[in-house]
Amino acid sequence: MHRRARQVLLVSAVAVVTAAGFAWIGAATPADAAPVSLQSVVPVPVSAQPAAGVTYTLPAAATIQTPTGSPAATAVGSYLADLLRPSTGYALPVTTTSGTPTSGIALLLSGADPSVGSEGYQLDVTAALVTVRAQTPAGLFHGVQTLRQLLPAAVEARTVQPGPWELAGGRIVDYPRYGYRGAMLDVSRHFFGVDVVKRYLDEISQYKINTLHLHLSDDQGWRIVVDAWPRLATVGGSTQVGGGAGGYYTKAQYTDLVAYAAARHITIVPEIDMPGHTNAALASYAELNCNNTAPPLYTGTSVGFSSLCVGKEITYTFVQQVLAELAALTPGPYLHIGGDEANSTSDADYRTFMNRIQPFVGNAGKTVMGWHQLGQADHTPGRIAQYWGTTTSDADLSAAVSKGAKVVMSPANKAYLDMKYTNQTPLGLSWAGLIEVQTAYNWDPATLLTNVPASAILGVEAPMWSETLTKLADIEFMAFPRLPALAELAWSPQSARNWDAFKTRLGAQGPRWTAQGINFYRSPQVPWATPPATGR
Ligand code: ACM
């Protein structure tokens, strides 16, 4: 068996300062500035047809109209109003209608081009009104993210800006390439509280990401309350890399995160990593260890040294109870059971363990997701293998696919947001390579792997491991601008993607991140737009 250990090269986990990005958007959009063009959206839309000479100007008395009888569509209207009110200073009441609006902003669940499917939308901008049409509230939400990017960057400010609030006329018809468009946050190596995760959900939802995978357990920390095994949180969650206080989510906090994500049409995928990466659990309960002795809590960054005790019956009681409680809290379809870097579990034990626990997921009403090494174990219906390798073929992944698994692509040398951009980057690791923006962008999820058919690819996920990341500004610096680049791989057709056009579109996002207070890496590969100077 060839499992590769991650060689963790830790730079200082604490002595890292990144430039804060809280610049003030102090100027009006210059009166002569052209509105944002329909083709400049990230991820690039499937089709955008400008209407020459047509502009819509949002009036102070505009309303946001949503369909009668769909509270979820009205909620998207309220989300849009909450975005636009602070910077415009307009009241923007959200109303319901069963007719066809003729002014303002309309979000409608009828009349979209059928190609938009379950997550896409059609956006029409005329001189009289802006209309987003979709078949679902999720489609409306994605259309609203596009509408937001078509307004001037100053719309992202949280204080009143002068306007005018103009949009270029035309039509966008847009829908995703892949149904799984993910980000992952490792809340185990360093714990991030509910407010940080909510902020990350806000940030990723702008780029039509629809899944957040939470890596809830590892050697350094267990981050979710399990009633049947309370010491997992109170002991296993009590520290983190570097020895800080750690933390954990109560069930109420986790449920709040799930709801906050759902309001942004994002599904939470919780991960309990097993049978390796389990020191926090082993330290919490002596009886989970083969020698009945709890090891100390661990605050370093090595991998591959821990294993649940495959030969003990209590191990299976433990796993079954943990997964059942997590399933009961999680409305999404997947439970991620890890399965990577089980370097302290024999090959035979690994298969025995995985084959025994996978049915617990199905019995709890969920579908198995795991790192691609779980291809060594038997298939279970609907199983997803998450590829994190750095090569273009892998025996475990091929085994998973040949047994029927679908694949989520997270190649570590392209999609890992914790890799350094360059060897000057103050945060992050480099065991999978350096990942500048162009490297993150320039690959095709359908063709990267030589022996996995395009039809097996379910989507793309951008993982963020947190050995070196301790705060929101660190997460933002590693995600921006690579997360939007990976979001475009997951959403936009391959034929519409092109680095030279992308880097200009990406550069135009910079003033939006500045206005939002996002701390981002000013990659020299990207021609960053500057916000208008104050006083003009
Ligand atoms: C991993 O990076 N060990 C999934």
Coordinates of C-alpha atoms and ligand atoms in Angstrom, one line a residue:
M1 CA 0.0 0.0 0.0
H2 CA 1.3 3.4 -0.9
R3 CA 0.0 6.0 1.4
R4 CA 2.0 9.2 1.4
A5 CA 2.7 11.0 4.6
R6 CA 2.4 14.7 4.6
Q7 CA 5.7 16.2 5.4
V8 CA 4.7 19.1 7.5
L9 CA 7.2 21.9 7.2
L10 CA 6.0 24.3 9.9
V11 CA 6.8 27.9 9.7
S12 CA 6.0 29.8 12.9
A13 CA 2.4 29.2 13.7
V14 CA 2.1 32.5 15.6
A15 CA 4.6 35.1 14.5
V16 CA 2.9 35.9 11.3
V17 CA 1.5 39.2 10.4
T18 CA -0.3 39.9 7.2
A19 CA -1.4 43.3 5.9
A20 CA -4.9 44.1 6.8
G21 CA -7.1 45.0 3.9
F22 CA -9.5 47.5 5.4
A23 CA -9.1 50.3 3.0
W24 CA -11.9 52.8 2.8
I25 CA -13.8 53.1 -0.4
G26 CA -14.1 56.9 -0.1
A27 CA -15.1 58.0 -3.6
A28 CA -18.2 57.9 -5.8
T29 CA -18.1 55.8 -8.9
P30 CA -16.8 58.4 -11.3
A31 CA -19.9 59.7 -13.2
D32 CA -18.2 58.8 -16.5
A33 CA -17.2 55.3 -15.5
A34 CA -18.7 52.6 -17.6
P35 CA -20.8 50.0 -15.7
V36 CA -19.2 46.7 -15.0
S37 CA -19.5 44.5 -18.1
L38 CA -21.6 41.4 -18.2
Q39 CA -18.5 39.3 -19.2
S40 CA -16.5 40.4 -16.2
V41 CA -18.2 38.2 -13.6
V42 CA -16.3 35.5 -11.6
P43 CA -17.0 32.6 -12.2
V44 CA -17.4 33.5 -15.9
P45 CA -21.1 32.9 -17.0
V46 CA -22.1 30.3 -19.6
S47 CA -23.5 33.1 -21.8
A48 CA -23.6 36.9 -21.6
Q49 CA -25.2 39.1 -24.3
P50 CA -24.7 42.8 -23.7
A51 CA -27.4 45.2 -24.9
A52 CA -25.5 48.1 -26.5
G53 CA -26.3 51.5 -24.9
V54 CA -28.7 50.1 -22.3
T55 CA -28.1 50.9 -18.7
Y56 CA -30.3 50.4 -15.6
T57 CA -29.9 52.9 -12.7
L58 CA -31.2 51.7 -9.3
P59 CA -33.7 54.3 -8.1
A60 CA -33.9 55.3 -4.4
A61 CA -37.5 54.0 -4.3
A62 CA -36.8 50.6 -5.9
T63 CA -38.4 47.5 -4.5
I64 CA -37.3 43.9 -4.5
Q65 CA -40.2 41.8 -5.7
T66 CA -40.3 38.0 -5.0
P67 CA -42.9 35.4 -5.9
T68 CA -45.9 34.9 -3.7
G69 CA -45.9 31.5 -2.0
S70 CA -42.1 30.9 -1.9
P71 CA -40.6 32.0 1.5
A72 CA -37.3 30.7 0.3
A73 CA -37.3 33.0 -2.7
T74 CA -38.4 35.9 -0.5
A75 CA -35.5 35.0 1.8
V76 CA -33.1 35.5 -1.2
G77 CA -34.8 38.9 -1.7
S78 CA -34.1 39.8 1.9
Y79 CA -30.5 38.7 1.6
L80 CA -30.1 41.0 -1.5
A81 CA -31.7 43.9 0.4
D82 CA -29.4 43.3 3.3
L83 CA -26.4 43.5 0.9
L84 CA -27.5 46.7 -0.9
R85 CA -29.0 48.8 1.9
P86 CA -25.8 49.9 3.8
S87 CA -24.0 51.3 0.7
T88 CA -26.9 52.6 -1.2
G89 CA -28.8 54.0 1.8
Y90 CA -32.0 53.0 0.0
A91 CA -34.9 51.3 1.9
L92 CA -35.3 48.5 -0.7
P93 CA -38.5 46.9 0.7
V94 CA -38.9 43.3 -0.1
T95 CA -42.4 42.5 -1.4
T96 CA -44.3 39.5 -2.9
T97 CA -46.1 39.5 -6.2
S98 CA -47.9 37.0 -8.4
G99 CA -47.6 39.3 -11.5
T100 CA -44.7 40.3 -13.8
P101 CA -42.9 43.4 -12.3
T102 CA -42.2 46.3 -14.6
S103 CA -39.6 48.2 -12.4
G104 CA -37.1 47.7 -9.7
I105 CA -35.5 44.3 -9.0
A106 CA -37.6 41.1 -9.6
L107 CA -36.6 37.6 -8.4
L108 CA -38.9 35.1 -10.1
L109 CA -39.3 31.4 -10.1
S110 CA -40.8 31.2 -13.6
G111 CA -39.8 32.0 -17.2
A112 CA -36.1 31.1 -17.0
D113 CA -34.4 29.5 -20.0
P114 CA -34.8 25.7 -19.3
S115 CA -31.0 25.2 -19.6
V116 CA -30.5 26.9 -16.2
G117 CA -31.5 23.6 -14.4
S118 CA -31.6 23.4 -10.6
E119 CA -28.9 25.8 -9.7
G120 CA -28.6 28.2 -12.7
Y121 CA -30.4 31.5 -13.4
Q122 CA -31.2 34.0 -16.2
L123 CA -30.5 37.7 -15.5
D124 CA -32.1 40.4 -17.7
V125 CA -31.1 44.0 -17.3
T126 CA -33.2 46.6 -19.2
A127 CA -33.5 50.3 -18.8
A128 CA -36.6 49.7 -16.7
L129 CA -35.8 46.8 -14.4
V130 CA -33.5 43.9 -13.4
T131 CA -35.1 40.5 -13.5
V132 CA -33.5 37.3 -12.1
R133 CA -35.4 34.1 -13.1
A134 CA -34.6 30.6 -11.9
Q135 CA -36.3 27.3 -11.3
T136 CA -35.2 27.2 -7.6
P137 CA -34.3 29.6 -4.8
A138 CA -30.7 28.3 -5.1
G139 CA -30.7 29.5 -8.7
L140 CA -32.0 32.9 -7.6
F141 CA -29.3 33.1 -5.0
H142 CA -26.6 32.5 -7.6
G143 CA -28.2 35.1 -9.9
V144 CA -28.1 37.6 -7.0
Q145 CA -24.4 37.0 -6.6
T146 CA -24.0 37.9 -10.3
L147 CA -26.2 40.9 -9.9
R148 CA -24.1 42.0 -7.0
Q149 CA -20.9 41.8 -9.1
L150 CA -22.4 43.9 -11.8
L151 CA -22.9 46.9 -9.5
P152 CA -19.9 49.2 -8.8
A153 CA -17.4 47.8 -6.2
A154 CA -18.5 50.5 -3.7
V155 CA -21.7 48.6 -3.3
E156 CA -19.7 46.3 -0.9
A157 CA -19.0 49.2 1.5
R158 CA -20.9 49.1 4.8
T159 CA -21.4 52.8 4.9
V160 CA -23.5 55.0 2.5
Q161 CA -21.7 55.7 -0.8
P162 CA -22.8 58.3 -3.4
G163 CA -23.7 56.0 -6.3
P164 CA -25.1 56.2 -9.0
W165 CA -25.9 52.4 -8.9
E166 CA -25.8 51.5 -12.6
L167 CA -25.9 48.1 -14.3
A168 CA -25.0 47.4 -17.9
G169 CA -28.0 46.1 -20.0
G170 CA -28.2 42.6 -21.5
R171 CA -28.9 39.0 -20.7
I172 CA -26.9 36.3 -18.8
V173 CA -27.9 32.7 -18.9
D174 CA -25.8 30.7 -16.5
Y175 CA -25.5 27.3 -14.8
P176 CA -22.8 25.2 -13.2
R177 CA -20.5 22.7 -14.8
Y178 CA -20.4 20.6 -11.6
G179 CA -23.0 20.0 -8.8
Y180 CA -20.3 19.7 -6.1
R181 CA -18.4 23.0 -5.6
G182 CA -16.7 22.9 -2.3
A183 CA -14.4 24.5 0.2
M184 CA -13.0 22.8 3.3
L185 CA -11.9 24.3 6.6
D186 CA -9.7 22.4 9.1
V187 CA -11.1 23.5 12.4
S188 CA -9.1 20.8 14.2
R189 CA -5.4 21.9 13.9
H190 CA -6.6 25.4 14.9
F191 CA -10.1 26.0 16.1
F192 CA -12.2 28.7 14.5
G193 CA -15.4 29.8 16.2
V194 CA -18.8 30.2 14.7
D195 CA -18.3 33.9 13.7
V196 CA -15.2 33.0 11.6
V197 CA -16.9 30.1 9.9
K198 CA -20.0 32.3 9.1
R199 CA -17.7 35.0 7.6
Y200 CA -16.0 32.3 5.4
L201 CA -19.5 31.1 4.4
D202 CA -20.3 34.7 3.3
E203 CA -17.1 35.0 1.4
I204 CA -17.3 31.7 -0.5
S205 CA -21.0 32.0 -1.3
Q206 CA -20.1 35.0 -3.5
Y207 CA -18.4 32.7 -5.9
K208 CA -21.3 30.1 -6.1
I209 CA -19.6 27.6 -3.9
N210 CA -22.3 25.2 -2.6
T211 CA -20.5 23.0 -0.1
L212 CA -18.5 23.6 3.1
H213 CA -16.7 20.5 4.4
L214 CA -15.7 20.9 8.1
H215 CA -12.7 18.8 9.2
L216 CA -14.1 18.3 12.7
S217 CA -11.6 15.9 14.2
D218 CA -7.9 15.2 14.0
D219 CA -4.9 14.3 16.3
Q220 CA -4.9 17.9 17.7
G221 CA -8.6 18.5 18.4
W222 CA -12.1 17.1 18.5
R223 CA -14.5 20.0 17.7
I224 CA -18.1 18.8 18.0
V225 CA -20.1 17.7 21.1
V226 CA -21.1 14.0 21.1
D227 CA -23.6 13.3 24.0
A228 CA -22.7 9.6 24.3
W229 CA -19.0 10.5 24.5
P230 CA -18.8 13.9 26.2
R231 CA -15.0 13.9 26.9
L232 CA -14.4 14.1 23.1
A233 CA -15.2 17.8 23.2
T234 CA -14.3 18.7 26.8
V235 CA -10.9 16.9 26.7
G236 CA -10.2 16.2 23.0
G237 CA -11.3 19.8 22.1
S238 CA -9.3 21.5 24.9
T239 CA -6.1 22.3 22.9
Q240 CA -4.8 22.8 19.3
V241 CA -1.5 23.1 17.4
G242 CA 0.9 25.2 19.4
G243 CA -0.9 24.5 22.7
G244 CA -3.6 27.1 22.7
A245 CA -7.0 26.7 24.2
G246 CA -8.7 25.0 21.2
G247 CA -12.5 24.8 21.5
Y248 CA -15.5 22.9 20.1
Y249 CA -19.0 23.5 18.7
T250 CA -22.0 22.8 20.9
K251 CA -24.8 21.0 19.0
A252 CA -26.7 24.3 19.0
Q253 CA -23.7 26.1 17.5
Y254 CA -23.3 23.5 14.8
T255 CA -27.0 23.6 14.0
D256 CA -26.7 27.4 13.7
L257 CA -23.8 27.0 11.3
V258 CA -25.8 24.5 9.2
A259 CA -28.8 27.0 9.1
Y260 CA -26.5 29.9 8.2
A261 CA -25.0 27.9 5.4
A262 CA -28.4 26.8 4.2
A263 CA -29.5 30.4 3.9
R264 CA -26.6 30.8 1.5
H265 CA -27.5 27.6 -0.3
I266 CA -24.4 25.9 1.0
T267 CA -24.5 22.3 2.4
I268 CA -22.3 21.4 5.3
V269 CA -20.3 18.1 5.0
P270 CA -19.0 17.1 8.5
E271 CA -15.8 15.0 8.7
I272 CA -14.7 12.6 11.4
D273 CA -11.3 11.4 10.2
M274 CA -10.7 7.7 11.0
P275 CA -9.0 5.3 11.7
G276 CA -5.8 7.5 11.8
H277 CA -5.8 11.2 12.8
T278 CA -7.5 10.2 16.0
N279 CA -5.2 11.1 18.8
A280 CA -7.7 13.6 20.3
A281 CA -10.3 10.8 20.6
L282 CA -7.7 8.3 22.0
A283 CA -6.6 10.9 24.5
S284 CA -10.2 11.4 25.7
Y285 CA -11.0 7.7 26.4
A286 CA -8.5 5.2 27.5
E287 CA -10.8 2.3 26.5
L288 CA -10.5 3.3 22.8
N289 CA -6.8 2.3 22.9
C290 CA -5.6 -1.2 22.3
N291 CA -3.4 -0.9 25.5
N292 CA -6.2 0.7 27.5
T293 CA -4.0 3.8 28.1
A294 CA -4.9 7.2 26.9
P295 CA -2.0 9.0 25.2
P296 CA -1.4 12.7 26.0
L297 CA -3.1 15.4 24.0
Y298 CA -1.1 16.4 21.0
T299 CA -0.2 19.9 19.8
G300 CA 2.4 19.3 17.2
T301 CA 2.0 18.8 13.4
S302 CA 3.2 15.3 12.6
V303 CA 0.8 12.9 10.9
G304 CA 0.3 9.2 10.8
F305 CA 1.0 8.2 14.3
S306 CA -2.5 7.4 15.7
S307 CA -5.0 4.7 15.1
L308 CA -8.3 3.6 16.5
C309 CA -8.1 0.0 17.9
V310 CA -9.5 -2.1 15.1
G311 CA -9.7 -5.3 17.2
K312 CA -11.9 -3.9 20.0
E313 CA -15.7 -4.1 19.9
I314 CA -16.0 -0.8 21.8
T315 CA -14.4 1.0 18.8
Y316 CA -17.4 0.1 16.7
T317 CA -19.9 1.2 19.4
F318 CA -18.0 4.5 19.5
V319 CA -18.0 5.1 15.8
Q320 CA -21.6 4.1 15.3
Q321 CA -22.8 6.4 18.1
V322 CA -20.6 9.3 16.9
L323 CA -21.9 9.0 13.3
A324 CA -25.5 8.6 14.4
E325 CA -25.4 11.8 16.4
L326 CA -23.6 13.7 13.7
A327 CA -26.1 12.4 11.1
A328 CA -29.0 13.6 13.2
L329 CA -27.6 17.1 13.3
T330 CA -26.7 17.2 9.5
P331 CA -29.4 17.7 6.9
G332 CA -26.9 17.3 4.0
P333 CA -26.5 13.9 2.3
Y334 CA -22.9 13.2 3.2
L335 CA -20.8 12.1 6.2
H336 CA -17.1 12.3 5.5
I337 CA -15.2 9.5 7.3
G338 CA -11.6 10.5 6.4
G339 CA -9.5 7.4 5.8
D340 CA -6.3 9.2 4.8
E341 CA -2.8 8.7 6.2
A342 CA -3.7 5.7 8.4
N343 CA 0.0 4.9 8.6
S344 CA -0.3 3.3 12.0
T345 CA -3.0 0.9 10.9
S346 CA -2.0 -2.3 9.0
D347 CA -3.5 -2.7 5.5
A348 CA -5.6 -5.6 6.6
D349 CA -6.9 -3.7 9.7
Y350 CA -7.6 -0.7 7.5
R351 CA -9.9 -2.7 5.2
T352 CA -11.5 -4.5 8.2
F353 CA -12.2 -1.2 9.9
M354 CA -13.5 0.7 6.9
N355 CA -15.7 -2.2 5.7
R356 CA -17.2 -2.4 9.2
I357 CA -17.9 1.4 9.7
Q358 CA -19.1 2.4 6.2
P359 CA -22.5 0.7 6.7
F360 CA -23.0 2.9 9.8
V361 CA -23.2 5.9 7.5
G362 CA -25.9 4.3 5.3
N363 CA -27.8 3.1 8.4
A364 CA -27.8 6.7 9.6
G365 CA -29.4 7.8 6.3
K366 CA -26.3 9.3 4.8
T367 CA -23.8 8.6 2.0
V368 CA -20.1 7.9 2.5
M369 CA -17.5 10.4 1.5
G370 CA -13.8 9.8 2.3
W371 CA -10.3 10.6 1.1
H372 CA -9.4 8.5 -1.9
Q373 CA -7.5 5.9 0.2
L374 CA -10.9 4.5 1.1
G375 CA -10.8 2.9 -2.4
Q376 CA -9.0 0.0 -0.6
A377 CA -12.2 -0.9 1.1
D378 CA -15.5 -2.2 -0.4
H379 CA -17.8 0.1 -2.2
T380 CA -21.0 1.4 -0.6
P381 CA -23.9 2.9 -2.6
G382 CA -23.2 6.4 -3.8
R383 CA -19.7 6.6 -2.2
I384 CA -17.6 9.6 -3.0
A385 CA -13.8 9.5 -3.1
Q386 CA -12.0 12.8 -2.5
Y387 CA -8.8 12.9 -4.5
W388 CA -6.0 14.7 -2.7
G389 CA -2.9 13.3 -4.5
T390 CA -0.4 15.1 -6.5
T391 CA 0.0 12.7 -9.4
T392 CA -2.2 12.1 -12.5
S393 CA -3.1 8.5 -11.6
D394 CA -3.5 6.7 -8.3
A395 CA -4.2 3.0 -7.6
D396 CA -6.5 3.6 -4.6
L397 CA -8.6 6.2 -6.5
S398 CA -8.8 3.9 -9.6
A399 CA -10.0 1.1 -7.3
A400 CA -12.7 3.3 -5.8
V401 CA -13.9 4.4 -9.3
S402 CA -13.9 0.9 -10.7
K403 CA -16.1 -0.2 -7.8
G404 CA -18.5 2.7 -8.6
A405 CA -17.3 5.7 -6.6
K406 CA -17.7 9.3 -7.9
V407 CA -14.8 11.7 -7.4
V408 CA -14.4 15.1 -5.9
M409 CA -11.1 16.7 -7.1
S410 CA -8.8 18.3 -4.5
P411 CA -5.3 17.6 -6.0
A412 CA -3.0 18.9 -3.3
N413 CA -0.6 20.6 -5.7
K414 CA -3.4 22.7 -7.3
A415 CA -6.4 22.9 -4.9
Y416 CA -4.9 23.0 -1.4
L417 CA -5.4 26.5 -0.1
D418 CA -2.8 26.0 2.7
M419 CA 0.1 25.7 0.3
K420 CA 2.3 28.8 0.0
Y421 CA 1.9 30.9 -3.1
T422 CA 5.7 31.4 -3.4
N423 CA 8.6 30.6 -1.1
Q424 CA 8.1 34.2 0.3
T425 CA 4.6 33.5 1.6
P426 CA 4.6 34.0 5.4
L427 CA 1.9 31.4 6.0
G428 CA 1.2 27.9 4.9
L429 CA 3.1 24.7 4.0
S430 CA 4.9 23.6 0.8
W431 CA 5.0 19.8 0.9
A432 CA 2.7 19.6 -2.2
G433 CA 4.4 22.5 -4.0
L434 CA 4.0 26.3 -4.3
I435 CA 0.6 27.3 -5.7
E436 CA 0.5 30.7 -7.4
V437 CA -2.9 31.8 -8.7
Q438 CA -2.2 30.6 -12.3
T439 CA -1.3 27.1 -11.0
A440 CA -4.5 27.0 -9.0
Y441 CA -6.5 28.0 -12.2
N442 CA -4.8 26.3 -15.1
W443 CA -6.0 22.7 -14.9
D444 CA -9.2 20.8 -16.0
P445 CA -10.9 18.7 -13.4
A446 CA -12.2 16.4 -16.1
T447 CA -8.8 15.5 -17.7
L448 CA -6.2 15.8 -14.9
L449 CA -6.4 12.1 -14.1
T450 CA -5.4 9.8 -16.9
N451 CA -7.4 6.8 -15.9
V452 CA -10.6 8.3 -14.4
P453 CA -13.4 9.1 -16.9
A454 CA -14.8 12.6 -17.0
S455 CA -18.2 11.1 -16.1
A456 CA -16.9 10.1 -12.7
I457 CA -16.1 13.6 -11.6
L458 CA -18.7 15.1 -9.3
G459 CA -16.9 18.4 -8.7
V460 CA -14.0 20.3 -7.1
E461 CA -13.2 21.2 -3.5
A462 CA -10.6 23.6 -2.2
P463 CA -9.3 22.4 1.2
M464 CA -7.7 24.7 3.8
W465 CA -5.6 22.9 6.4
S466 CA -4.8 25.0 9.4
E467 CA -1.5 23.9 10.9
T468 CA -0.1 27.5 10.3
L469 CA -3.4 29.5 10.3
T470 CA -4.7 30.9 13.5
K471 CA -7.2 33.6 12.6
L472 CA -9.7 34.9 10.0
A473 CA -7.1 37.2 8.3
D474 CA -4.9 34.1 7.7
I475 CA -7.7 32.1 6.2
E476 CA -8.6 35.0 3.9
F477 CA -5.0 35.6 2.8
M478 CA -4.7 31.9 1.7
A479 CA -8.2 31.7 0.1
F480 CA -8.1 35.0 -1.8
P481 CA -7.5 35.0 -4.7
R482 CA -7.2 31.2 -5.2
L483 CA -10.7 30.2 -3.9
P484 CA -12.4 32.3 -6.6
A485 CA -10.0 30.7 -9.2
L486 CA -11.1 27.2 -8.1
A487 CA -14.7 28.2 -7.9
E488 CA -14.5 29.1 -11.6
L489 CA -13.1 25.6 -12.4
A490 CA -16.1 24.2 -10.6
W491 CA -18.8 26.4 -12.1
S492 CA -17.8 27.6 -15.6
P493 CA -17.5 25.6 -18.8
Q494 CA -14.0 24.6 -19.6
S495 CA -14.4 26.2 -23.1
A496 CA -15.1 29.6 -21.4
R497 CA -12.0 29.5 -19.2
N498 CA -8.8 31.3 -20.1
W499 CA -6.1 32.6 -17.8
D500 CA -5.5 35.9 -19.6
A501 CA -9.1 36.9 -19.5
F502 CA -9.5 35.4 -16.0
K503 CA -6.6 37.4 -14.5
T504 CA -8.3 40.7 -15.6
R505 CA -11.7 39.6 -14.2
L506 CA -10.0 38.6 -11.0
G507 CA -8.1 41.8 -10.7
A508 CA -11.4 43.7 -10.9
Q509 CA -12.5 41.8 -7.7
G510 CA -9.7 43.4 -5.7
P511 CA -11.6 46.6 -4.8
R512 CA -14.6 44.5 -3.8
W513 CA -12.5 42.5 -1.3
T514 CA -11.0 45.7 -0.1
A515 CA -14.5 47.2 0.5
Q516 CA -15.4 43.9 2.3
G517 CA -12.3 44.0 4.5
I518 CA -11.0 40.8 3.1
N519 CA -7.3 40.3 3.6
F520 CA -6.0 39.1 0.2
Y521 CA -2.7 38.2 -1.4
R522 CA -1.9 40.8 -4.1
S523 CA -0.4 38.3 -6.5
P524 CA 2.0 39.9 -9.0
Q525 CA 0.4 37.6 -11.6
V526 CA -2.9 39.6 -11.4
P527 CA -3.5 43.1 -12.8
W528 CA -5.3 44.5 -9.7
A529 CA -7.8 47.2 -10.3
T530 CA -7.5 50.1 -7.8
P531 CA -10.5 51.7 -6.3
P532 CA -11.1 55.3 -7.4
A533 CA -8.9 57.7 -5.5
T534 CA -10.7 59.8 -2.9
G535 CA -11.5 63.4 -3.8
R536 CA -12.0 62.9 -7.4
Ligands
ACM1 C1 -4.8 14.9 3.5 O1 -4.2 16.0 3.1 N1 -4.1 14.1 4.3 C2 -6.1 14.6 3.1

